[in-house]
Amino acid sequence: MNTELLGTSIIGFSRGSETGDTFRAFDPTTGKEIDPAFHSATLDELGRATMLADDARLKYSNISGRERAKFLRKAADNIEGLGNTLIERASLETALPNQRFVGERARTCGQLRMFADLLDEGSWVDARIDHAIPDREPIPKPDVRSMLKPLGPVAVFCASNFPLAYSVAGGDTASALAAGCPVIVNAHTAHPGTAELVGIALSNAVKECGMPEGIFSLLFSSGYDIGQALVKHPAIKGVGFTGTRKGGRALMDIAAARPEPIPVYTEMSSVNPTFILPSAVKERGDAIAAGLHASVTGGVGQFCTKPGLVFVPGDENTDVFVSKVRGLITATAPLPLLTGGIQKTYEDANTLRESEVEVSAANNKSGLEGFAVNPSIFETSAISFLKTPDLNEEIFGPTALLIRSNDHDELLDIARALEGQLTASVHGTDDDLSEYADLIQILETKVGRLIFNGFSTGVEVCPSMVHGGPYPATSDGRSTAVGTRAIRRFSRFVCYQNFPQDALPEELRDDNPLNLWRVVDGEFTR
């Protein structure tokens, strides 16, 4: 596989042009540009990509699940075949360690193979059959059958903080391709070289598996014009996005304003509240402090599931716990954030928060290079927290806010006031779960995933995972971006009434040639 970086978009089986609108990645450790230059796609090139995707739509949607599964596995094989070239480029563009990307590559390829397994089994289509009752009185019952079918071409926006697992071949792309949807990816400017390498691997898999040319394209862009035009294009039928609330909200508004509005699945903002109950602080405060520190600073605090708000008791045991956390944070060396823009936002947000709380602490090392920042920790009271809405806002980076509260009802008021979140964590005992059952009931309405005696960072890729949550964590709290249920975002139900057997999809025929689990006349059966 040729892994030379050309810096041009991948449009089906061809490459984009070398335009005058260029940009480069940066080395976050120095802030200096990295070669090569990447050329922004033109509107004409976007038009070619969408035309190819639209042309491939029907053919790809009717390719069998097993054939799509072979393609996804080949894509995973090709990504692994990039070897250290991919790992080293991702590390260069992000300043994150090589080992991080060994794990992220495994997760990315694991997602592709997980969806391949789902397609091989096939029951994800939720086939339902209700046989006709022609002699039913007073009106005969028709034969009615339904299943999930692909939505159509999907636009996927890469995330800054996951150059592999939430980018070119990440969860959005994997689930859309699995559903039978062509995908056009908008690369992120923070890691374009990583994007191009994975794009080459995917494009080669399309060719090697004999898939329609238009099912994958990758577009580079120095600004927002290409991404916005992509969402506006009538050929696009759905959008996947991971990023800021401002960016996600903008795409939602663009999609809603189209003559034909389309679904946008965004992951945008979450502070992932963590409730540490008195028994937990007393019995294992040191261990929780160490775990909290690792969760706040891991990946330089740039995980969407980083615990940003930590609620603790206001007793003497908590004094020791807070002192431990502060010591760990202030001893943590500065590390670079992904981009200069993220660095500036982090520093501005820290300055504002320092003026809003009672206590703050940071490494405070000066003379930082590149996009490096100091980790920080802030403390406030529950009363101040409830009176200061800004403290609810996410700060992307290695920081957290500790909030002290001794009152059960006060914790309930805080939980009720929270925005929608990806996760919430509770540390305590089994008895605490009973005593704080009312808190759990409120949190169930606020988050996509509840965690007991654990930390929110680290999202297991498995069928039962829910990585979503009520707005503004995501645009649609009924969906997930991780796990096999993610395939449902890019599919829709189609119903067939009174069709002859030979004209039905195989999934809906009486003889069940694919041996699927289905609901037949109200019974779940094979």
XYZ file of C-alpha atoms in Angstrom:
526
model
C 0.000 0.000 0.000
C 1.428 3.374 -1.023
C 1.425 5.589 2.068
C 2.975 8.725 0.581
C 1.038 11.777 1.747
C -0.150 13.861 -1.220
C -2.252 16.337 0.763
C -5.220 16.090 -1.609
C -8.771 14.891 -1.077
C -9.819 11.346 -1.950
C -12.878 11.413 -4.190
C -14.002 7.887 -4.910
C -11.062 6.278 -6.724
C -9.430 9.584 -7.774
C -7.606 12.391 -5.974
C -8.500 16.053 -5.632
C -6.542 18.903 -7.119
C -3.704 20.940 -5.649
C -5.617 24.115 -4.898
C -4.231 27.421 -3.682
C -6.151 27.117 -0.398
C -3.790 25.096 1.809
C -3.141 24.375 5.473
C -0.736 22.274 7.541
C -0.900 20.297 10.734
C 1.044 21.523 13.774
C 3.368 19.793 16.195
C 1.668 20.619 19.522
C 4.954 20.318 21.433
C 6.508 23.215 19.497
C 3.591 24.913 17.758
C 5.465 24.599 14.446
C 3.929 23.487 11.149
C 4.373 19.960 9.792
C 4.719 19.045 6.130
C 3.099 18.404 3.749
C 0.596 21.103 2.865
C -2.996 19.913 2.526
C -5.216 21.318 -0.216
C -8.797 22.293 0.557
C -11.386 20.651 -1.653
C -13.285 22.845 -4.088
C -17.060 22.983 -4.356
C -16.743 21.173 -7.686
C -14.852 18.345 -5.969
C -17.511 18.202 -3.269
C -20.072 17.930 -6.067
C -18.165 15.007 -7.608
C -18.025 13.220 -4.249
C -21.754 13.646 -3.630
C -22.605 12.595 -7.197
C -20.560 9.409 -6.783
C -22.201 8.733 -3.421
C -25.661 9.269 -4.861
C -24.857 7.001 -7.822
C -23.625 4.278 -5.437
C -26.567 4.612 -3.054
C -28.959 2.009 -4.467
C -26.323 -0.512 -5.479
C -24.567 -0.438 -2.110
C -27.822 -0.552 -0.147
C -28.750 -3.781 -1.917
C -25.403 -5.533 -1.456
C -25.831 -8.341 1.050
C -24.862 -7.848 4.662
C -22.266 -10.587 4.386
C -20.546 -8.818 1.478
C -20.534 -5.528 3.388
C -19.067 -7.433 6.337
C -16.159 -8.634 4.173
C -15.522 -5.044 3.134
C -15.463 -3.790 6.743
C -13.025 -6.529 7.726
C -10.798 -5.665 4.772
C -10.845 -2.021 5.831
C -9.702 -3.061 9.315
C -6.955 -5.244 7.844
C -5.748 -2.354 5.676
C -5.639 0.065 8.605
C -3.561 -2.412 10.586
C -1.394 -2.846 7.484
C -0.350 0.809 7.730
C 1.788 -0.281 10.676
C 3.983 2.218 12.488
C 3.548 4.792 9.719
C 0.038 5.479 11.020
C 1.001 5.386 14.696
C 3.917 7.766 14.271
C 1.987 10.258 12.143
C -0.899 10.352 14.630
C 1.536 10.916 17.481
C 3.363 13.660 15.564
C 0.131 15.561 14.855
C -1.266 15.279 18.397
C 1.747 14.939 20.745
C -0.014 11.950 22.308
C 2.175 8.877 22.920
C 2.524 6.063 20.392
C 0.964 3.582 22.813
C -2.218 5.654 22.894
C -2.620 5.071 19.164
C -1.788 1.400 19.341
C -4.848 1.122 21.581
C -6.957 3.520 19.516
C -6.128 1.626 16.325
C -7.220 -1.612 17.999
C -10.465 0.056 19.047
C -11.062 1.416 15.532
C -10.482 -1.932 13.863
C -12.461 -3.656 16.594
C -15.446 -1.428 15.809
C -15.260 -2.289 12.112
C -15.123 -6.012 12.887
C -17.903 -5.727 15.463
C -20.204 -4.300 12.801
C -19.037 -6.986 10.372
C -20.124 -9.628 12.888
C -23.455 -7.836 13.278
C -23.985 -7.924 9.505
C -23.058 -11.594 9.272
C -25.698 -12.473 11.857
C -28.203 -10.085 10.253
C -30.979 -9.703 12.813
C -30.148 -6.010 13.353
C -32.651 -5.158 10.571
C -35.505 -5.786 13.069
C -37.591 -7.736 10.563
C -41.287 -7.982 11.471
C -43.959 -9.977 9.683
C -47.711 -9.867 10.212
C -49.476 -12.355 7.949
C -52.693 -11.528 6.183
C -56.071 -12.540 7.595
C -58.290 -12.233 4.502
C -61.454 -13.372 6.282
C -61.152 -11.010 9.241
C -64.353 -9.070 9.937
C -65.321 -6.382 9.320
C -62.153 -5.533 7.324
C -59.639 -8.073 5.966
C -56.117 -7.762 7.394
C -53.381 -7.250 4.752
C -49.976 -8.913 4.792
C -47.608 -6.355 6.380
C -43.826 -6.666 6.734
C -41.106 -4.173 7.695
C -37.383 -3.862 8.285
C -34.595 -1.301 8.541
C -33.073 -0.053 5.295
C -30.162 2.384 4.686
C -30.831 6.100 5.035
C -28.608 7.212 2.125
C -25.290 9.086 1.819
C -23.947 10.296 5.172
C -21.551 13.149 5.983
C -19.124 12.380 8.817
C -17.065 15.051 10.594
C -13.813 13.929 12.220
C -13.168 14.673 15.896
C -10.062 16.541 17.065
C -9.467 14.306 20.095
C -9.738 10.853 18.482
C -7.792 10.839 15.182
C -8.679 7.165 14.642
C -11.671 6.007 16.683
C -13.888 9.065 15.970
C -12.538 10.099 12.619
C -12.150 8.757 9.068
C -12.881 5.101 9.876
C -14.327 5.680 13.343
C -17.667 4.782 14.823
C -19.822 7.072 12.670
C -18.231 5.860 9.441
C -18.284 2.208 10.525
C -21.956 2.274 11.519
C -23.020 4.172 8.385
C -21.120 1.845 6.045
C -22.510 -1.153 7.926
C -26.047 0.170 7.459
C -25.423 0.369 3.702
C -24.848 4.124 3.423
C -22.109 5.759 1.335
C -19.944 8.057 3.484
C -18.235 11.371 2.737
C -15.791 12.323 5.494
C -14.770 15.889 6.320
C -11.224 15.610 7.715
C -10.139 17.567 10.796
C -7.397 20.166 10.334
C -5.626 18.955 13.501
C -4.587 15.589 12.044
C -4.909 15.636 8.236
C -1.977 13.282 7.632
C -3.532 10.638 9.863
C -6.805 11.162 7.995
C -5.185 10.697 4.599
C -3.462 7.470 5.647
C -6.707 5.947 6.929
C -8.507 7.291 3.848
C -6.037 5.450 1.608
C -6.672 2.230 3.552
C -10.448 2.598 3.214
C -10.348 3.546 -0.455
C -8.177 0.522 -1.224
C -10.637 -1.715 0.630
C -13.468 -0.382 -1.543
C -11.526 -1.343 -4.688
C -10.293 -4.695 -3.376
C -13.792 -5.799 -2.379
C -15.435 -4.649 -5.625
C -17.664 -2.149 -3.846
C -19.223 0.801 -5.746
C -16.719 3.636 -6.153
C -18.777 6.332 -4.468
C -19.263 4.692 -1.081
C -16.247 6.514 0.387
C -14.681 9.939 -0.127
C -12.489 12.122 2.088
C -12.497 15.915 1.796
C -9.925 18.320 3.249
C -10.896 21.870 4.166
C -9.076 24.741 5.846
C -12.325 26.332 7.026
C -16.033 25.673 7.432
C -17.313 26.249 3.884
C -16.912 22.678 2.631
C -18.452 21.139 5.729
C -21.437 23.462 5.631
C -21.935 22.890 1.895
C -21.782 19.148 2.501
C -24.612 19.275 5.060
C -26.672 21.475 2.724
C -26.238 19.182 -0.284
C -29.483 17.419 -1.237
C -27.699 14.080 -1.765
C -26.727 13.921 1.927
C -29.350 12.190 4.078
C -27.684 12.155 7.506
C -24.778 13.618 9.490
C -22.423 12.343 12.199
C -20.411 14.883 14.218
C -18.224 14.915 17.328
C -16.980 18.293 18.523
C -18.004 21.506 20.219
C -21.516 22.567 21.099
C -21.143 25.605 18.859
C -20.102 23.473 15.871
C -22.724 20.802 16.441
C -25.472 23.346 16.939
C -24.486 25.088 13.680
C -24.755 21.827 11.734
C -28.110 21.025 13.365
C -29.458 24.414 12.312
C -28.168 24.050 8.743
C -29.734 20.598 8.423
C -33.045 21.776 9.875
C -33.187 24.739 7.464
C -32.835 22.579 4.335
C -35.860 22.168 2.058
C -35.589 18.509 3.099
C -34.421 18.487 6.754
C -32.155 15.575 7.689
C -31.102 13.961 10.983
C -27.849 15.163 12.554
C -26.272 13.008 15.250
C -23.916 15.220 17.206
C -21.855 14.653 20.317
C -21.160 18.092 21.719
C -20.732 18.856 25.394
C -20.587 16.971 28.687
C -19.150 17.604 32.158
C -19.832 14.022 33.310
C -20.760 14.701 36.968
C -19.170 12.433 39.581
C -20.832 11.993 42.989
C -18.480 10.721 45.721
C -20.575 9.793 48.744
C -19.337 9.975 52.391
C -18.781 6.238 52.777
C -16.581 6.123 49.676
C -14.392 9.041 50.821
C -13.983 7.479 54.258
C -13.257 3.911 53.117
C -11.087 4.428 50.001
C -10.425 8.129 49.566
C -6.812 7.707 48.422
C -7.713 5.206 45.703
C -10.553 7.392 44.433
C -8.271 10.453 44.421
C -5.712 8.588 42.311
C -8.398 7.322 39.917
C -9.958 10.776 39.629
C -6.597 12.364 38.850
C -5.910 9.784 36.144
C -9.353 10.319 34.628
C -9.081 14.137 34.628
C -5.568 14.279 33.168
C -5.611 11.218 30.884
C -5.238 12.217 27.238
C -4.477 15.728 28.600
C -8.107 15.967 29.706
C -9.357 15.852 26.118
C -11.829 12.976 26.412
C -15.521 13.738 25.979
C -16.133 11.613 29.089
C -13.655 13.431 31.358
C -15.174 14.061 34.831
C -15.522 17.843 34.934
C -17.756 18.226 38.006
C -16.999 16.258 41.185
C -19.421 16.446 44.121
C -17.918 15.561 47.505
C -19.061 15.717 51.159
C -18.092 18.652 53.360
C -16.519 16.754 56.273
C -13.007 16.211 57.652
C -12.456 13.077 55.552
C -13.059 15.170 52.463
C -10.388 17.675 53.537
C -7.807 14.897 53.301
C -9.255 13.692 49.987
C -9.244 17.167 48.421
C -5.705 17.784 49.607
C -4.634 14.539 47.940
C -6.320 15.489 44.639
C -4.800 18.980 44.707
C -1.364 17.544 45.319
C -1.672 15.148 42.388
C -2.883 17.887 40.043
C -0.207 20.426 40.979
C 2.504 17.771 40.614
C 1.348 16.874 37.093
C 3.659 18.195 34.410
C 2.248 20.500 31.723
C 1.370 18.768 28.482
C 0.311 20.119 25.077
C -3.299 20.262 23.959
C -4.210 19.271 20.415
C -4.457 22.704 18.822
C -3.679 26.338 19.497
C -7.398 27.086 19.483
C -8.102 24.493 22.181
C -5.181 25.876 24.210
C -6.538 29.440 24.106
C -10.068 28.331 25.005
C -8.717 26.333 27.947
C -6.662 29.218 29.292
C -9.505 31.740 28.910
C -11.946 29.376 30.643
C -9.519 28.781 33.521
C -9.065 32.517 34.003
C -12.831 33.031 34.158
C -13.380 30.117 36.537
C -10.676 31.386 38.875
C -12.755 34.528 39.351
C -15.937 32.538 40.070
C -14.817 30.056 42.749
C -13.352 30.149 46.230
C -10.230 27.977 45.752
C -8.055 27.077 42.784
C -4.772 25.281 42.261
C -2.533 24.541 39.271
C 0.982 23.465 38.412
C 1.643 27.070 37.360
C 4.857 26.205 35.541
C 5.811 29.132 33.315
C 7.629 29.259 29.994
C 5.396 26.640 28.368
C 6.197 25.639 24.799
C 3.883 24.886 21.904
C 0.295 24.243 22.975
C 1.198 23.119 26.525
C -1.027 24.000 29.496
C -0.953 23.549 33.253
C -3.465 21.109 34.786
C -5.790 22.785 37.284
C -8.331 22.046 40.001
C -11.030 24.329 41.416
C -13.236 24.158 44.528
C -16.555 25.750 45.437
C -19.620 25.208 47.608
C -22.888 23.725 46.443
C -24.645 27.028 47.117
C -22.185 28.944 44.933
C -22.421 26.289 42.248
C -26.214 26.537 42.097
C -25.990 30.342 41.873
C -23.371 30.388 39.081
C -24.656 28.799 35.860
C -21.287 29.236 34.112
C -19.795 26.578 36.392
C -21.878 23.984 34.533
C -19.940 24.591 31.315
C -17.418 22.116 29.963
C -13.723 23.056 29.949
C -11.896 20.871 27.437
C -8.549 19.982 28.990
C -6.978 18.736 32.262
C -9.163 20.467 34.831
C -12.074 19.705 37.163
C -14.304 21.488 39.668
C -14.848 20.034 43.166
C -18.173 20.986 44.791
C -18.758 20.353 48.501
C -22.201 19.442 49.809
C -23.383 17.720 53.007
C -27.094 17.821 52.288
C -28.972 14.998 50.542
C -31.691 17.301 49.219
C -29.054 19.756 48.004
C -27.510 16.988 45.877
C -30.940 16.292 44.419
C -31.363 19.990 43.551
C -27.964 19.937 41.838
C -28.835 16.800 39.877
C -32.140 18.333 38.733
C -30.296 21.470 37.548
C -27.772 19.575 35.437
C -27.899 19.681 31.660
C -27.942 16.494 29.616
C -24.711 14.496 29.984
C -22.974 11.519 28.435
C -22.277 9.949 31.829
C -22.678 10.272 35.579
C -20.646 8.340 38.163
C -21.515 7.448 41.743
C -18.940 6.211 44.269
C -20.281 4.522 47.388
C -21.548 1.228 48.796
C -24.446 -1.023 47.881
C -26.341 0.495 50.807
C -25.679 3.968 49.373
C -27.470 2.964 46.187
C -30.541 2.293 48.284
C -30.206 5.476 50.346
C -29.602 7.588 47.223
C -32.113 5.823 44.978
C -33.795 9.202 44.386
C -30.505 10.634 43.105
C -30.094 7.693 40.722
C -33.646 8.174 39.438
C -32.912 11.816 38.593
C -29.591 10.950 36.942
C -31.331 8.365 34.759
C -33.177 11.260 33.131
C -29.983 13.265 32.614
C -27.402 10.861 31.176
C -26.798 8.061 28.710
C -24.572 5.940 30.981
C -24.532 5.543 34.775
C -21.321 4.248 36.389
C -20.976 2.797 39.898
C -17.572 2.882 41.622
C -15.746 3.687 38.420
C -14.702 6.621 36.281
C -16.323 7.910 33.140
C -13.284 7.839 30.855
C -12.877 4.625 28.901
C -15.831 3.677 26.710
C -16.113 -0.066 26.147
C -16.941 -0.894 22.515
C -19.626 -3.548 22.885
C -23.248 -4.127 21.812
C -24.808 -2.864 25.060
C -22.809 0.379 25.324
C -24.718 3.676 25.244
C -22.530 6.625 24.326
C -25.083 9.384 24.082
C -27.323 11.429 26.298
C -29.918 14.202 26.400
C -29.124 17.554 24.767
C -26.577 19.183 24.867
C -24.504 16.042 25.358
C -25.888 14.953 21.994
C -28.479 16.168 19.552
C -30.633 13.067 20.094
C -30.544 11.268 23.428
C -32.323 8.251 21.941
C -29.212 7.187 20.034
C -25.661 6.015 20.739
C -22.391 6.669 18.899
C -20.735 3.505 20.258
C -21.988 -0.073 20.167
C -24.011 -1.980 17.601
C -27.142 0.143 18.168
C -25.285 2.981 16.411
C -26.264 1.385 13.085
C -29.859 2.473 13.674
C -28.932 6.159 13.339
C -28.303 5.701 9.634
C -31.247 3.494 8.761
C -35.015 3.833 8.567
C -37.988 1.478 8.533
C -39.553 0.463 5.237
C -42.842 -1.424 5.170
C -44.005 -3.834 2.421
C -47.717 -4.563 2.179
C -49.140 -7.490 0.187
C -45.887 -8.107 -1.700
C -45.352 -11.531 -3.325
C -42.586 -13.621 -1.755
C -40.141 -13.324 -4.651
C -40.354 -9.527 -4.601
C -39.590 -9.224 -0.883
C -36.122 -8.708 0.600
C -34.679 -12.018 1.816
C -34.979 -10.780 5.390
C -38.792 -10.720 5.104
C -39.511 -13.934 3.208
C -41.474 -16.693 4.910
C -38.735 -19.306 4.522
C -36.249 -17.025 6.346
C -33.259 -17.932 4.130
C -30.882 -15.849 6.284
C -31.988 -17.585 9.513
C -32.667 -14.287 11.292
C -34.388 -13.625 14.561
C -37.660 -11.895 13.602
C -41.015 -10.905 15.091
C -43.600 -13.019 13.253
C -47.258 -12.470 14.130
C -46.186 -10.929 17.421
C -43.727 -13.673 18.442
C -39.936 -13.391 18.511
C -38.707 -16.393 16.562
C -36.213 -17.810 14.122
